[in-house]
Amino acid sequence: MADDGEPGRVFLLRHGETEWSATGRHTGVTDVPPTERGREQARAAASMLAALRGRDAPPPVLVLTSPRLRAKETAKLAGLQIDRVDDRLAEWDYGDYEGITTPEIRQRDPGWTVWSHPTPGGETADAVAARADALLAEVRTVLPRGDVVLVGHGHFSRVLMARWIGLPATEGVHFAMDPAAWSVLGAEREEPRLDHVNIRAPE
């Protein structure tokens, strides 16, 4: 069991800023590294995690990261010991819209958002939800032993939050997840809840 006798919690960390995220370009499969600002954000995430978990908390029982460089580097700079790279933590695949901003996409497809419209050549919301559900199913088997940390991306972390509390993947639109921010998935008497959303160190 977790240290306080309750099941562990799931700590979601988004990677630090990249050149593409800073300019609003959709970054799914492209391996863009963090900027220097993103690296500083990642270092600051370490103290935020200590504050959220308690400074005397034991190490997380499992730390997983997306295969993308920006996530792996963020995890290391945040002081995390990565147990495994997990492809299921990769960002939403934006297909033909990779590297393009929303205003540019809307010139072709008025009103487009990843939450509400198809993404040509990319993943559907149902496919992303299936990845999230499979990952969370594994995580739930580990939580009786303690906390889990998942280091990944903005849109996919928001899908994880939605699926944790039983909402469709598209309801992730209602949660924020800034660069190097933390969100925490917890529970109250076996009922899943969001303990924290979009917590990050001030800059």
Short mmCIF file of C-alpha atoms in Angstrom, two decimals:
data_model
loop_
_atom_site.label_atom_id
_atom_site.label_comp_id
_atom_site.label_asym_id
_atom_site.label_seq_id
_atom_site.Cartn_x
_atom_site.Cartn_y
_atom_site.Cartn_z
CA MET A 1 0.00 0.00 0.00
CA ALA A 2 1.00 3.64 -0.26
CA ASP A 3 2.76 5.22 2.69
CA ASP A 4 -0.38 6.59 4.36
CA GLY A 5 -2.35 3.37 4.01
CA GLU A 6 -4.26 4.65 0.97
CA PRO A 7 -3.67 3.66 -2.65
CA GLY A 8 -1.09 5.72 -4.50
CA ARG A 9 -1.86 8.55 -6.89
CA VAL A 10 -0.96 9.15 -10.52
CA PHE A 11 1.20 12.20 -11.19
CA LEU A 12 1.08 13.49 -14.77
CA LEU A 13 3.92 15.73 -15.97
CA ARG A 14 3.89 17.46 -19.34
CA HIS A 15 7.23 18.08 -21.01
CA GLY A 16 8.84 21.52 -20.84
CA GLU A 17 8.47 24.13 -23.55
CA THR A 18 9.76 23.41 -27.06
CA GLU A 19 10.11 25.78 -30.00
CA TRP A 20 7.02 24.21 -31.52
CA SER A 21 4.88 24.35 -28.38
CA ALA A 22 5.89 27.99 -27.83
CA THR A 23 4.52 28.89 -31.26
CA GLY A 24 1.41 26.68 -31.12
CA ARG A 25 2.56 24.13 -33.69
CA HIS A 26 0.97 20.71 -33.19
CA THR A 27 3.75 18.35 -32.15
CA GLY A 28 2.89 14.69 -32.19
CA VAL A 29 5.50 12.37 -33.67
CA THR A 30 8.17 15.01 -34.40
CA ASP A 31 11.06 14.77 -31.93
CA VAL A 32 11.55 18.41 -30.92
CA PRO A 33 13.82 18.98 -27.88
CA PRO A 34 13.01 21.38 -25.03
CA THR A 35 14.17 24.97 -25.28
CA GLU A 36 16.45 26.33 -22.56
CA ARG A 37 13.33 27.77 -20.94
CA GLY A 38 11.74 24.32 -21.18
CA ARG A 39 14.75 22.81 -19.43
CA GLU A 40 14.46 25.35 -16.62
CA GLN A 41 10.76 24.55 -16.32
CA ALA A 42 11.61 20.86 -16.06
CA ARG A 43 14.13 21.49 -13.28
CA ALA A 44 11.54 23.54 -11.39
CA ALA A 45 9.05 20.67 -11.72
CA ALA A 46 11.16 18.66 -9.26
CA SER A 47 10.36 20.96 -6.34
CA MET A 48 6.70 21.04 -7.30
CA LEU A 49 6.55 17.25 -7.20
CA ALA A 50 8.16 17.23 -3.76
CA ALA A 51 5.57 19.73 -2.54
CA LEU A 52 2.68 17.74 -4.01
CA ARG A 53 3.85 14.37 -2.67
CA GLY A 54 5.41 15.54 0.60
CA ARG A 55 9.15 15.88 1.06
CA ASP A 56 9.41 12.66 3.08
CA ALA A 57 7.45 10.57 0.58
CA PRO A 58 9.17 7.42 -0.67
CA PRO A 59 10.20 7.34 -4.34
CA PRO A 60 7.43 6.61 -6.85
CA VAL A 61 6.98 2.89 -7.44
CA LEU A 62 6.80 3.41 -11.22
CA VAL A 63 7.95 6.18 -13.57
CA LEU A 64 7.00 5.90 -17.24
CA THR A 65 7.82 8.34 -20.02
CA SER A 66 6.77 8.94 -23.59
CA PRO A 67 9.36 7.90 -26.19
CA ARG A 68 9.79 11.50 -27.34
CA LEU A 69 13.02 13.30 -26.45
CA ARG A 70 11.17 16.28 -24.96
CA ALA A 71 9.47 14.00 -22.42
CA LYS A 72 12.52 11.89 -21.58
CA GLU A 73 14.69 14.97 -21.08
CA THR A 74 12.02 16.63 -18.92
CA ALA A 75 11.81 13.53 -16.73
CA LYS A 76 15.55 13.45 -16.17
CA LEU A 77 15.81 17.18 -15.46
CA ALA A 78 12.95 16.85 -12.98
CA GLY A 79 15.07 14.33 -11.08
CA LEU A 80 13.01 11.26 -11.96
CA GLN A 81 14.45 7.79 -12.39
CA ILE A 82 12.76 6.42 -15.51
CA ASP A 83 11.66 2.80 -15.19
CA ARG A 84 10.38 2.38 -18.72
CA VAL A 85 9.68 4.21 -21.96
CA ASP A 86 6.08 3.47 -22.93
CA ASP A 87 4.79 4.12 -26.45
CA ARG A 88 1.26 4.52 -25.10
CA LEU A 89 2.33 7.83 -23.54
CA ALA A 90 3.10 9.37 -26.93
CA GLU A 91 1.20 12.49 -27.91
CA TRP A 92 -1.92 12.43 -30.08
CA ASP A 93 -0.85 11.72 -33.67
CA TYR A 94 -1.90 14.81 -35.63
CA GLY A 95 -1.33 13.24 -39.05
CA ASP A 96 -1.53 15.83 -41.83
CA TYR A 97 -1.74 18.62 -39.24
CA GLU A 98 1.66 17.87 -37.69
CA GLY A 99 3.69 21.05 -37.30
CA ILE A 100 0.78 23.33 -38.15
CA THR A 101 -0.94 25.83 -35.85
CA THR A 102 -4.69 25.89 -35.20
CA PRO A 103 -5.20 29.20 -37.10
CA GLU A 104 -3.44 27.66 -40.12
CA ILE A 105 -5.56 24.51 -39.90
CA ARG A 106 -8.72 26.59 -39.66
CA GLN A 107 -7.94 28.20 -43.00
CA ARG A 108 -8.60 24.73 -44.46
CA ASP A 109 -11.08 23.44 -41.89
CA PRO A 110 -13.07 26.25 -40.20
CA GLY A 111 -13.73 25.75 -36.50
CA TRP A 112 -11.29 22.84 -36.24
CA THR A 113 -10.05 21.58 -32.87
CA VAL A 114 -8.44 18.24 -32.12
CA TRP A 115 -11.31 17.61 -29.68
CA SER A 116 -14.19 18.18 -32.09
CA HIS A 117 -13.04 17.48 -35.65
CA PRO A 118 -11.34 14.66 -37.57
CA THR A 119 -7.55 14.79 -37.94
CA PRO A 120 -6.71 13.55 -41.47
CA GLY A 121 -4.00 10.91 -41.44
CA GLY A 122 -3.83 10.99 -37.64
CA GLU A 123 -5.51 9.37 -34.65
CA THR A 124 -9.18 9.49 -33.80
CA ALA A 125 -10.32 10.40 -30.31
CA ASP A 126 -11.44 6.79 -29.84
CA ALA A 127 -7.96 5.50 -30.71
CA VAL A 128 -6.34 7.90 -28.25
CA ALA A 129 -8.86 6.89 -25.58
CA ALA A 130 -8.02 3.22 -26.13
CA ARG A 131 -4.33 3.95 -25.52
CA ALA A 132 -5.17 5.90 -22.39
CA ASP A 133 -7.46 3.17 -21.06
CA ALA A 134 -4.85 0.46 -21.59
CA LEU A 135 -2.21 2.52 -19.82
CA LEU A 136 -4.48 3.37 -16.88
CA ALA A 137 -5.49 -0.27 -16.51
CA GLU A 138 -1.84 -1.19 -15.97
CA VAL A 139 -1.27 1.77 -13.65
CA ARG A 140 -4.18 0.74 -11.43
CA THR A 141 -2.49 -2.62 -10.77
CA VAL A 142 0.56 -0.76 -9.41
CA LEU A 143 -1.15 1.91 -7.29
CA PRO A 144 -1.66 -0.33 -4.22
CA ARG A 145 2.13 -0.16 -3.83
CA GLY A 146 2.48 3.62 -4.14
CA ASP A 147 2.57 6.59 -6.49
CA VAL A 148 3.06 6.44 -10.25
CA VAL A 149 4.53 9.21 -12.44
CA LEU A 150 3.67 9.50 -16.15
CA VAL A 151 5.71 11.98 -18.19
CA GLY A 152 4.18 12.91 -21.49
CA HIS A 153 2.34 15.56 -23.45
CA GLY A 154 -0.41 18.13 -23.28
CA HIS A 155 -3.31 16.64 -25.22
CA PHE A 156 -2.66 13.06 -24.18
CA SER A 157 -2.39 14.02 -20.49
CA ARG A 158 -5.75 15.77 -20.79
CA VAL A 159 -7.23 12.58 -22.27
CA LEU A 160 -5.81 10.63 -19.31
CA MET A 161 -7.55 13.03 -16.92
CA ALA A 162 -10.86 12.65 -18.73
CA ARG A 163 -10.68 8.86 -18.90
CA TRP A 164 -9.63 8.58 -15.23
CA ILE A 165 -12.94 10.07 -14.15
CA GLY A 166 -14.98 8.21 -16.76
CA LEU A 167 -15.47 10.97 -19.33
CA PRO A 168 -15.04 10.62 -23.10
CA ALA A 169 -11.58 11.52 -24.39
CA THR A 170 -12.99 14.65 -26.03
CA GLU A 171 -13.88 16.06 -22.61
CA GLY A 172 -10.16 16.63 -22.09
CA VAL A 173 -10.86 20.00 -23.67
CA HIS A 174 -12.00 21.17 -20.22
CA PHE A 175 -8.62 20.61 -18.52
CA ALA A 176 -5.49 22.73 -18.90
CA MET A 177 -1.98 21.25 -19.09
CA ASP A 178 0.79 23.81 -19.56
CA PRO A 179 4.44 22.98 -20.25
CA ALA A 180 6.12 21.29 -17.25
CA ALA A 181 2.83 21.35 -15.32
CA TRP A 182 1.63 18.61 -12.97
CA SER A 183 -1.82 17.13 -12.67
CA VAL A 184 -2.70 14.50 -10.07
CA LEU A 185 -5.20 11.66 -10.39
CA GLY A 186 -6.50 10.43 -7.06
CA ALA A 187 -9.53 8.77 -5.53
CA GLU A 188 -11.97 9.15 -2.66
CA ARG A 189 -13.37 5.89 -1.29
CA GLU A 190 -12.60 4.09 -4.55
CA GLU A 191 -14.19 6.85 -6.68
CA PRO A 192 -11.70 8.41 -9.12
CA ARG A 193 -11.20 12.15 -8.83
CA LEU A 194 -8.81 14.88 -9.98
CA ASP A 195 -6.78 16.05 -6.99
CA HIS A 196 -4.83 18.76 -8.87
CA VAL A 197 -4.85 20.12 -12.42
CA ASN A 198 -2.15 22.17 -14.17
CA ILE A 199 0.08 22.94 -11.19
CA ARG A 200 3.48 24.40 -12.06
CA ALA A 201 6.26 26.44 -10.55
CA PRO A 202 6.02 30.22 -11.08
CA GLU A 203 8.46 31.67 -13.60
#
